[in-house]
PDB file of C-alpha atoms in Angstrom:
ATOM      1  CA  MET A 291     -18.982  67.784  16.622  1.00  0.00           C
ATOM      2  CA  ARG A 292     -20.314  71.300  17.215  1.00  0.00           C
ATOM      3  CA  TYR A 293     -23.883  70.120  17.645  1.00  0.00           C
ATOM      4  CA  ILE A 294     -22.808  67.471  20.150  1.00  0.00           C
ATOM      5  CA  GLY A 295     -20.842  70.016  22.182  1.00  0.00           C
ATOM      6  CA  SER A 296     -23.643  72.577  22.072  1.00  0.00           C
ATOM      7  CA  ALA A 297     -26.295  70.076  23.172  1.00  0.00           C
ATOM      8  CA  LEU A 298     -24.157  68.609  25.963  1.00  0.00           C
ATOM      9  CA  LYS A 299     -23.178  72.055  27.235  1.00  0.00           C
ATOM     10  CA  TYR A 300     -26.811  73.150  27.445  1.00  0.00           C
ATOM     11  CA  MET A 301     -27.912  69.854  28.989  1.00  0.00           C
ATOM     12  CA  PHE A 302     -25.371  69.833  31.820  1.00  0.00           C
ATOM     13  CA  LYS A 303     -25.582  73.572  32.454  1.00  0.00           C
ATOM     14  CA  ASN A 304     -29.355  73.316  32.944  1.00  0.00           C
ATOM     15  CA  PHE A 305     -29.484  69.736  34.203  1.00  0.00           C
ATOM     16  CA  ILE A 306     -31.234  70.535  37.479  1.00  0.00           C
ATOM     17  CA  PHE A 307     -34.132  72.091  35.524  1.00  0.00           C
ATOM     18  CA  LEU A 308     -34.303  69.354  32.874  1.00  0.00           C
ATOM     19  CA  PHE A 309     -33.827  66.275  35.058  1.00  0.00           C
ATOM     20  CA  PRO A 310     -37.388  66.104  36.515  1.00  0.00           C
ATOM     21  CA  PHE A 311     -38.886  65.791  33.025  1.00  0.00           C
ATOM     22  CA  ALA A 312     -36.733  62.747  32.224  1.00  0.00           C
ATOM     23  CA  LEU A 313     -36.851  60.749  35.459  1.00  0.00           C
ATOM     24  CA  ILE A 314     -40.194  58.944  35.081  1.00  0.00           C
ATOM     25  CA  PRO A 315     -40.034  58.201  31.309  1.00  0.00           C
ATOM     26  CA  SER A 316     -36.486  56.874  31.696  1.00  0.00           C
ATOM     27  CA  TYR A 317     -37.467  54.689  34.646  1.00  0.00           C
ATOM     28  CA  PHE A 318     -40.129  52.826  32.676  1.00  0.00           C
ATOM     29  CA  PHE A 319     -37.931  52.823  29.582  1.00  0.00           C
ATOM     30  CA  ALA A 320     -35.263  50.958  31.560  1.00  0.00           C
ATOM     31  CA  LEU A 321     -37.893  48.531  32.876  1.00  0.00           C
ATOM     32  CA  ALA A 322     -38.973  47.805  29.293  1.00  0.00           C
ATOM     33  CA  LEU A 323     -35.484  46.640  28.317  1.00  0.00           C
ATOM     34  CA  ASP A 324     -35.082  42.852  28.043  1.00  0.00           C
ATOM     35  CA  LEU A 325     -31.883  42.369  30.046  1.00  0.00           C
ATOM     36  CA  ASN A 326     -31.952  38.587  29.655  1.00  0.00           C
ATOM     37  CA  SER A 327     -31.874  38.802  25.859  1.00  0.00           C
ATOM     38  CA  LEU A 328     -29.127  41.423  25.953  1.00  0.00           C
ATOM     39  CA  GLU A 329     -27.062  39.322  28.349  1.00  0.00           C
ATOM     40  CA  THR A 330     -27.493  36.293  26.084  1.00  0.00           C
ATOM     41  CA  ILE A 331     -26.331  38.284  23.055  1.00  0.00           C
ATOM     42  CA  VAL A 332     -23.245  39.605  24.874  1.00  0.00           C
ATOM     43  CA  ARG A 333     -22.364  36.156  26.248  1.00  0.00           C
ATOM     44  CA  LYS A 334     -22.692  34.582  22.798  1.00  0.00           C
ATOM     45  CA  VAL A 335     -20.542  37.268  21.175  1.00  0.00           C
ATOM     46  CA  LEU A 336     -17.794  36.850  23.776  1.00  0.00           C
ATOM     47  CA  ALA A 337     -17.880  33.095  23.193  1.00  0.00           C
ATOM     48  CA  VAL A 338     -17.640  33.651  19.402  1.00  0.00           C
ATOM     49  CA  ASP A 339     -20.949  31.833  19.099  1.00  0.00           C
ATOM     50  CA  VAL A 340     -23.912  33.853  17.868  1.00  0.00           C
ATOM     51  CA  GLU A 341     -26.266  30.919  17.409  1.00  0.00           C
ATOM     52  CA  VAL A 342     -29.307  32.642  18.886  1.00  0.00           C
ATOM     53  CA  SER A 343     -33.022  32.603  18.162  1.00  0.00           C
ATOM     54  CA  PHE A 344     -34.840  35.322  16.246  1.00  0.00           C
ATOM     55  CA  ASP A 345     -36.836  36.173  19.380  1.00  0.00           C
ATOM     56  CA  THR A 346     -33.653  36.823  21.367  1.00  0.00           C
ATOM     57  CA  VAL A 347     -32.292  39.186  18.731  1.00  0.00           C
ATOM     58  CA  PHE A 348     -35.605  40.997  18.266  1.00  0.00           C
ATOM     59  CA  ASN A 349     -36.194  41.362  22.015  1.00  0.00           C
ATOM     60  CA  SER A 350     -32.734  42.928  22.325  1.00  0.00           C
ATOM     61  CA  PHE A 351     -33.739  45.642  19.860  1.00  0.00           C
ATOM     62  CA  SER A 352     -37.470  46.129  20.336  1.00  0.00           C
ATOM     63  CA  LEU A 353     -38.973  48.591  22.806  1.00  0.00           C
ATOM     64  CA  ILE A 354     -42.201  46.577  23.101  1.00  0.00           C
ATOM     65  CA  THR A 355     -41.370  42.921  23.751  1.00  0.00           C
ATOM     66  CA  ALA A 356     -43.727  40.050  24.512  1.00  0.00           C
ATOM     67  CA  ASP A 357     -42.723  39.827  28.182  1.00  0.00           C
ATOM     68  CA  ARG A 358     -42.303  43.530  28.984  1.00  0.00           C
ATOM     69  CA  TRP A 359     -44.734  45.212  26.608  1.00  0.00           C
ATOM     70  CA  LEU A 360     -46.623  46.917  29.443  1.00  0.00           C
ATOM     71  CA  PHE A 361     -43.510  48.800  30.569  1.00  0.00           C
ATOM     72  CA  GLY A 362     -42.853  49.789  26.964  1.00  0.00           C
ATOM     73  CA  ILE A 363     -46.346  51.239  26.579  1.00  0.00           C
ATOM     74  CA  VAL A 364     -46.146  53.072  29.924  1.00  0.00           C
ATOM     75  CA  SER A 365     -42.760  54.551  28.983  1.00  0.00           C
ATOM     76  CA  PHE A 366     -44.251  55.750  25.679  1.00  0.00           C
ATOM     77  CA  ILE A 367     -47.197  57.368  27.480  1.00  0.00           C
ATOM     78  CA  CYS A 368     -44.818  59.061  29.930  1.00  0.00           C
ATOM     79  CA  MET A 369     -42.735  60.435  27.075  1.00  0.00           C
ATOM     80  CA  ALA A 370     -45.885  61.771  25.402  1.00  0.00           C
ATOM     81  CA  LEU A 371     -46.777  63.591  28.637  1.00  0.00           C
ATOM     82  CA  PHE A 372     -43.384  64.896  29.749  1.00  0.00           C
ATOM     83  CA  MET A 373     -41.790  65.744  26.391  1.00  0.00           C
ATOM     84  CA  PRO A 374     -44.231  68.589  25.574  1.00  0.00           C
ATOM     85  CA  MET A 375     -43.362  70.279  28.880  1.00  0.00           C
ATOM     86  CA  LEU A 376     -39.632  69.653  28.478  1.00  0.00           C
ATOM     87  CA  LEU A 377     -39.616  71.062  24.947  1.00  0.00           C
ATOM     88  CA  ALA A 378     -41.700  74.039  26.074  1.00  0.00           C
ATOM     89  CA  PHE A 379     -39.138  74.785  28.786  1.00  0.00           C
ATOM     90  CA  ILE A 380     -36.221  74.526  26.339  1.00  0.00           C
ATOM     91  CA  GLU A 381     -37.952  76.717  23.745  1.00  0.00           C
ATOM     92  CA  LYS A 382     -38.886  79.347  26.338  1.00  0.00           C
ATOM     93  CA  HIS A 383     -35.351  79.443  27.707  1.00  0.00           C
ATOM     94  CA  MET A 384     -33.745  79.731  24.278  1.00  0.00           C
ATOM     95  CA  ARG A 385     -36.261  82.299  23.025  1.00  0.00           C
ATOM     96  CA  ILE A 386     -36.449  84.715  25.973  1.00  0.00           C
ATOM     97  CA  GLY A 387     -33.675  83.527  28.285  1.00  0.00           C
ATOM     98  CA  SER A 388     -36.011  82.597  31.144  1.00  0.00           C
ATOM     99  CA  ARG A 389     -35.617  79.342  33.066  1.00  0.00           C
ATOM    100  CA  SER A 390     -38.848  79.814  34.967  1.00  0.00           C
ATOM    101  CA  LEU A 391     -41.132  76.770  35.111  1.00  0.00           C
ATOM    102  CA  LYS A 392     -44.195  78.998  35.317  1.00  0.00           C
ATOM    103  CA  GLY A 393     -46.761  78.130  32.666  1.00  0.00           C
ATOM    104  CA  ILE A 394     -44.835  75.080  31.426  1.00  0.00           C
ATOM    105  CA  ALA A 395     -47.579  72.628  32.436  1.00  0.00           C
ATOM    106  CA  LYS A 396     -50.109  74.586  30.365  1.00  0.00           C
ATOM    107  CA  ARG A 397     -47.969  74.155  27.265  1.00  0.00           C
ATOM    108  CA  ILE A 398     -48.834  70.469  27.190  1.00  0.00           C
ATOM    109  CA  ASN A 399     -52.129  71.477  25.544  1.00  0.00           C
ATOM    110  CA  TYR A 400     -50.245  73.188  22.709  1.00  0.00           C
ATOM    111  CA  ASN A 401     -47.412  70.684  22.221  1.00  0.00           C
ATOM    112  CA  PHE A 402     -49.154  67.410  23.043  1.00  0.00           C
ATOM    113  CA  ILE A 403     -50.693  66.463  19.676  1.00  0.00           C
ATOM    114  CA  SER A 404     -47.596  67.274  17.617  1.00  0.00           C
ATOM    115  CA  THR A 405     -45.355  65.436  20.094  1.00  0.00           C
ATOM    116  CA  LEU A 406     -47.645  62.398  20.210  1.00  0.00           C
ATOM    117  CA  VAL A 407     -47.849  62.096  16.417  1.00  0.00           C
ATOM    118  CA  ILE A 408     -44.075  62.370  15.971  1.00  0.00           C
ATOM    119  CA  LEU A 409     -43.496  59.838  18.764  1.00  0.00           C
ATOM    120  CA  ILE A 410     -45.891  57.381  17.109  1.00  0.00           C
ATOM    121  CA  ILE A 411     -44.107  57.814  13.772  1.00  0.00           C
ATOM    122  CA  ALA A 412     -40.690  57.424  15.439  1.00  0.00           C
ATOM    123  CA  LEU A 413     -41.821  54.292  17.300  1.00  0.00           C
ATOM    124  CA  ALA A 414     -43.229  52.758  14.116  1.00  0.00           C
ATOM    125  CA  ILE A 415     -39.972  53.465  12.266  1.00  0.00           C
ATOM    126  CA  TYR A 416     -37.905  52.007  15.092  1.00  0.00           C
ATOM    127  CA  GLU A 417     -39.970  48.826  15.479  1.00  0.00           C
ATOM    128  CA  LEU A 418     -39.898  48.241  11.709  1.00  0.00           C
ATOM    129  CA  TRP A 419     -36.138  48.776  11.798  1.00  0.00           C
ATOM    130  CA  ALA A 420     -35.830  46.325  14.723  1.00  0.00           C
ATOM    131  CA  LEU A 421     -37.776  43.710  12.756  1.00  0.00           C
ATOM    132  CA  VAL A 422     -35.621  44.103   9.630  1.00  0.00           C
ATOM    133  CA  ALA A 423     -32.345  44.238  11.595  1.00  0.00           C
ATOM    134  CA  SER A 424     -33.279  41.125  13.573  1.00  0.00           C
ATOM    135  CA  GLY A 425     -34.232  39.290  10.389  1.00  0.00           C
ATOM    136  CA  LEU A 426     -30.932  40.112   8.677  1.00  0.00           C
ATOM    137  CA  ILE A 427     -28.857  39.136  11.703  1.00  0.00           C
ATOM    138  CA  TYR A 428     -30.795  35.906  12.161  1.00  0.00           C
ATOM    139  CA  ALA A 429     -30.336  35.106   8.466  1.00  0.00           C
ATOM    140  CA  SER A 430     -26.560  35.404   8.911  1.00  0.00           C
ATOM    141  CA  VAL A 431     -26.806  33.025  11.881  1.00  0.00           C
ATOM    142  CA  LEU A 432     -28.632  30.449   9.754  1.00  0.00           C
ATOM    143  CA  LEU A 433     -26.482  30.756   6.628  1.00  0.00           C
ATOM    144  CA  LEU A 434     -22.962  31.064   8.061  1.00  0.00           C
ATOM    145  CA  ASP A 435     -20.736  29.219  10.523  1.00  0.00           C
ATOM    146  CA  GLY A 436     -17.940  29.981  12.973  1.00  0.00           C
ATOM    147  CA  ALA A 437     -16.144  33.310  13.085  1.00  0.00           C
ATOM    148  CA  ALA A 438     -17.645  34.410   9.759  1.00  0.00           C
ATOM    149  CA  ARG A 439     -21.093  34.246  11.332  1.00  0.00           C
ATOM    150  CA  LEU A 440     -19.997  36.511  14.188  1.00  0.00           C
ATOM    151  CA  VAL A 441     -18.235  39.035  11.951  1.00  0.00           C
ATOM    152  CA  VAL A 442     -21.138  39.313   9.520  1.00  0.00           C
ATOM    153  CA  ALA A 443     -23.683  39.618  12.349  1.00  0.00           C
ATOM    154  CA  ILE A 444     -21.688  42.451  13.969  1.00  0.00           C
ATOM    155  CA  VAL A 445     -21.237  44.234  10.628  1.00  0.00           C
ATOM    156  CA  ILE A 446     -24.972  43.976   9.932  1.00  0.00           C
ATOM    157  CA  ALA A 447     -25.818  45.303  13.407  1.00  0.00           C
ATOM    158  CA  LEU A 448     -23.459  48.277  13.045  1.00  0.00           C
ATOM    159  CA  GLY A 449     -24.688  48.984   9.535  1.00  0.00           C
ATOM    160  CA  MET A 450     -28.300  48.931  10.695  1.00  0.00           C
ATOM    161  CA  PHE A 451     -27.500  51.300  13.578  1.00  0.00           C
ATOM    162  CA  LEU A 452     -25.896  53.713  11.104  1.00  0.00           C
ATOM    163  CA  LEU A 453     -28.963  53.435   8.863  1.00  0.00           C
ATOM    164  CA  LEU A 454     -31.296  54.112  11.801  1.00  0.00           C
ATOM    165  CA  ALA A 455     -29.332  57.234  12.719  1.00  0.00           C
ATOM    166  CA  TYR A 456     -29.536  58.418   9.097  1.00  0.00           C
ATOM    167  CA  ILE A 457     -33.309  57.904   8.969  1.00  0.00           C
ATOM    168  CA  PHE A 458     -33.892  59.807  12.196  1.00  0.00           C
ATOM    169  CA  THR A 459     -31.568  62.604  11.053  1.00  0.00           C
ATOM    170  CA  GLN A 460     -33.977  63.264   8.176  1.00  0.00           C
ATOM    171  CA  ILE A 461     -36.848  63.994  10.588  1.00  0.00           C
ATOM    172  CA  TRP A 462     -34.892  65.286  13.595  1.00  0.00           C
ATOM    173  CA  LEU A 463     -36.036  68.906  13.221  1.00  0.00           C
ATOM    174  CA  TRP A 464     -39.608  68.004  12.291  1.00  0.00           C
ATOM    175  CA  LEU A 465     -41.009  68.399  15.815  1.00  0.00           C
ATOM    176  CA  PRO A 466     -39.391  71.759  16.667  1.00  0.00           C
ATOM    177  CA  CYS A 467     -40.482  73.053  13.250  1.00  0.00           C
ATOM    178  CA  LEU A 468     -44.060  72.015  14.024  1.00  0.00           C
ATOM    179  CA  GLN A 469     -44.061  73.647  17.440  1.00  0.00           C
ATOM    180  CA  ILE A 470     -42.220  76.850  16.562  1.00  0.00           C
ATOM    181  CA  THR A 471     -43.525  77.700  13.080  1.00  0.00           C
ATOM    182  CA  GLY A 472     -47.076  76.374  13.427  1.00  0.00           C
ATOM    183  CA  TYR A 473     -46.886  74.781   9.957  1.00  0.00           C
ATOM    184  CA  ASN A 474     -48.895  71.663   9.188  1.00  0.00           C
ATOM    185  CA  PHE A 475     -47.106  68.313   9.336  1.00  0.00           C
ATOM    186  CA  MET A 476     -46.008  68.084   5.696  1.00  0.00           C
ATOM    187  CA  ASP A 477     -44.955  71.735   5.407  1.00  0.00           C
ATOM    188  CA  ALA A 478     -42.980  71.433   8.656  1.00  0.00           C
ATOM    189  CA  LEU A 479     -41.230  68.309   7.349  1.00  0.00           C
ATOM    190  CA  VAL A 480     -40.244  70.059   4.122  1.00  0.00           C
ATOM    191  CA  PHE A 481     -39.117  73.186   5.978  1.00  0.00           C
ATOM    192  CA  SER A 482     -37.069  71.164   8.471  1.00  0.00           C
ATOM    193  CA  SER A 483     -35.255  69.393   5.636  1.00  0.00           C
ATOM    194  CA  GLN A 484     -34.529  72.712   3.929  1.00  0.00           C
ATOM    195  CA  ALA A 485     -33.424  74.364   7.165  1.00  0.00           C
ATOM    196  CA  ILE A 486     -30.758  71.805   8.016  1.00  0.00           C
ATOM    197  CA  GLY A 487     -29.331  72.076   4.476  1.00  0.00           C
ATOM    198  CA  SER A 488     -25.564  71.617   4.410  1.00  0.00           C
ATOM    199  CA  ASN A 489     -25.482  70.789   8.125  1.00  0.00           C
ATOM    200  CA  LYS A 490     -26.982  67.315   7.650  1.00  0.00           C
ATOM    201  CA  LYS A 491     -23.620  65.597   8.100  1.00  0.00           C
ATOM    202  CA  ARG A 492     -23.022  67.480  11.327  1.00  0.00           C
ATOM    203  CA  LEU A 493     -26.489  66.580  12.598  1.00  0.00           C
ATOM    204  CA  TYR A 494     -26.044  62.955  11.541  1.00  0.00           C
ATOM    205  CA  LEU A 495     -22.887  62.659  13.634  1.00  0.00           C
ATOM    206  CA  ALA A 496     -24.654  64.344  16.558  1.00  0.00           C
ATOM    207  CA  VAL A 497     -27.436  61.757  16.355  1.00  0.00           C
ATOM    208  CA  MET A 498     -25.308  58.697  15.626  1.00  0.00           C
ATOM    209  CA  ILE A 499     -22.258  59.018  17.908  1.00  0.00           C
ATOM    210  CA  PRO A 500     -24.016  59.411  21.297  1.00  0.00           C
ATOM    211  CA  TYR A 501     -26.475  56.635  20.424  1.00  0.00           C
ATOM    212  CA  ILE A 502     -23.709  54.175  19.496  1.00  0.00           C
ATOM    213  CA  VAL A 503     -21.712  55.121  22.602  1.00  0.00           C
ATOM    214  CA  CYS A 504     -24.719  54.656  24.910  1.00  0.00           C
ATOM    215  CA  MET A 505     -25.597  51.291  23.387  1.00  0.00           C
ATOM    216  CA  ALA A 506     -21.974  50.147  23.731  1.00  0.00           C
ATOM    217  CA  LEU A 507     -21.941  51.199  27.396  1.00  0.00           C
ATOM    218  CA  ILE A 508     -25.191  49.355  28.098  1.00  0.00           C
ATOM    219  CA  LEU A 509     -23.931  46.162  26.439  1.00  0.00           C
ATOM    220  CA  THR A 510     -20.646  46.397  28.355  1.00  0.00           C
ATOM    221  CA  VAL A 511     -22.345  46.773  31.726  1.00  0.00           C
ATOM    222  CA  VAL A 512     -24.879  44.036  30.943  1.00  0.00           C
ATOM    223  CA  GLY A 513     -22.045  41.727  29.912  1.00  0.00           C
ATOM    224  CA  ILE A 514     -19.915  42.404  32.997  1.00  0.00           C
ATOM    225  CA  CYS A 515     -22.666  42.397  35.616  1.00  0.00           C
ATOM    226  CA  GLY A 516     -24.606  39.600  33.938  1.00  0.00           C
ATOM    227  CA  SER A 517     -21.760  37.212  34.703  1.00  0.00           C
ATOM    228  CA  TYR A 518     -22.250  37.904  38.414  1.00  0.00           C
ATOM    229  CA  ASP A 519     -26.063  37.967  38.262  1.00  0.00           C
ATOM    230  CA  VAL A 520     -26.143  41.567  39.530  1.00  0.00           C
ATOM    231  CA  VAL A 521     -29.409  43.235  38.527  1.00  0.00           C
ATOM    232  CA  VAL A 522     -29.934  46.441  40.538  1.00  0.00           C
ATOM    233  CA  PRO A 523     -26.650  48.203  39.561  1.00  0.00           C
ATOM    234  CA  VAL A 524     -27.323  47.356  35.916  1.00  0.00           C
ATOM    235  CA  PHE A 525     -30.823  48.816  36.096  1.00  0.00           C
ATOM    236  CA  VAL A 526     -29.594  52.006  37.807  1.00  0.00           C
ATOM    237  CA  PHE A 527     -26.850  52.455  35.218  1.00  0.00           C
ATOM    238  CA  ILE A 528     -29.235  51.874  32.313  1.00  0.00           C
ATOM    239  CA  GLU A 529     -31.755  54.344  33.724  1.00  0.00           C
ATOM    240  CA  LEU A 530     -28.980  56.936  34.083  1.00  0.00           C
ATOM    241  CA  ILE A 531     -27.978  56.342  30.467  1.00  0.00           C
ATOM    242  CA  TYR A 532     -31.582  56.738  29.333  1.00  0.00           C
ATOM    243  CA  ILE A 533     -31.991  59.942  31.358  1.00  0.00           C
ATOM    244  CA  LEU A 534     -28.953  61.464  29.663  1.00  0.00           C
ATOM    245  CA  LEU A 535     -29.940  60.167  26.223  1.00  0.00           C
ATOM    246  CA  PHE A 536     -33.541  61.352  26.583  1.00  0.00           C
ATOM    247  CA  LEU A 537     -32.439  64.849  27.607  1.00  0.00           C
ATOM    248  CA  TYR A 538     -29.715  64.971  24.961  1.00  0.00           C
ATOM    249  CA  CYS A 539     -32.122  64.072  22.140  1.00  0.00           C
ATOM    250  CA  ASN A 540     -34.640  66.723  23.180  1.00  0.00           C
ATOM    251  CA  VAL A 541     -31.993  69.405  23.647  1.00  0.00           C
ATOM    252  CA  LEU A 542     -30.335  68.520  20.323  1.00  0.00           C
ATOM    253  CA  MET A 543     -33.613  69.078  18.475  1.00  0.00           C
ATOM    254  CA  TYR A 544     -33.763  72.688  19.606  1.00  0.00           C
ATOM    255  CA  THR A 545     -30.057  73.568  19.551  1.00  0.00           C
ATOM    256  CA  ALA A 546     -29.853  72.222  15.992  1.00  0.00           C
ATOM    257  CA  TYR A 547     -33.071  73.977  14.967  1.00  0.00           C
ATOM    258  CA  PHE A 548     -32.015  77.381  16.275  1.00  0.00           C
ATOM    259  CA  ASP A 549     -28.655  77.010  14.528  1.00  0.00           C
ATOM    260  CA  ALA A 550     -30.164  75.810  11.239  1.00  0.00           C
ATOM    261  CA  ALA A 551     -32.869  78.495  11.224  1.00  0.00           C
ATOM    262  CA  GLY A 552     -30.346  81.206  12.097  1.00  0.00           C
ATOM    263  CA  GLU A 553     -32.338  82.347  15.137  1.00  0.00           C
ATOM    264  CA  ASP A 554     -30.641  84.067  18.062  1.00  0.00           C
ATOM    265  CA  ARG A 555     -30.593  82.194  21.354  1.00  0.00           C
ATOM    266  CA  GLU A 556     -31.308  84.435  24.318  1.00  0.00           C
ATOM    267  CA  ASP A 557     -30.038  81.828  26.776  1.00  0.00           C
ATOM    268  CA  LEU A 558     -26.507  82.374  25.449  1.00  0.00           C
ATOM    269  CA  LYS A 559     -26.523  86.097  26.184  1.00  0.00           C
ATOM    270  CA  LYS A 560     -25.076  87.354  29.444  1.00  0.00           C
ATOM    271  CA  ARG A 561     -27.549  89.141  31.663  1.00  0.00           C
ATOM    272  CA  PHE A 562     -26.573  91.726  34.220  1.00  0.00           C
TER     273      PHE A 562
END
């Protein structure tokens, strides 16, 4: 839990500086979410009836759906533009203790390619995961009946979420290693795996727990507000969740990297 506490402490302590980098990507990310499919899933689960189509399940998971693909692409582009500046700010603050925004925009030239490549890889992994998870859940819907169908579908969904967190844990420090060490992509991947070492379990929990909690909160709000056909509060809540999750993930990359690499963090030192 140390990584979770460290990332959250940094995020909230510096929230006013970090927030502008997350606002636009999170806005389009929330727009890309298929609320109708999510509401259908929640309603079916509450009714102990998970007889849903493959499209409904896949659209609940996927970031680029048939109806809202444009918002998904725009959110990806926004992340590719704002993440390099956000990560540059975090690195600068942790390295020299300065929270100045001066020169941050210029860092997009240095961080853009590495960030874009990692985002493309992460998106490909996630969409492949969404396809497999949807297929397994839909198979349980076709093969089973009654309560057994619901239980198996939920177990598969939870198991797939745990697997996704494990996969992303393996590459979580890849991007900061690329940007800090200057290694090529393969060397940075190997170094990041070596750096985390015995702390992989700690990092896995730091990746998995907040993600599961955020998804549970989103499903709860969609389920409650969907019954009353309330859209705006749901959207605002989901965007807030995505803002916090987006910032948390970026901060966690660097707090975990500095800890794993044994580097001193200047932002933690008191200045007089």
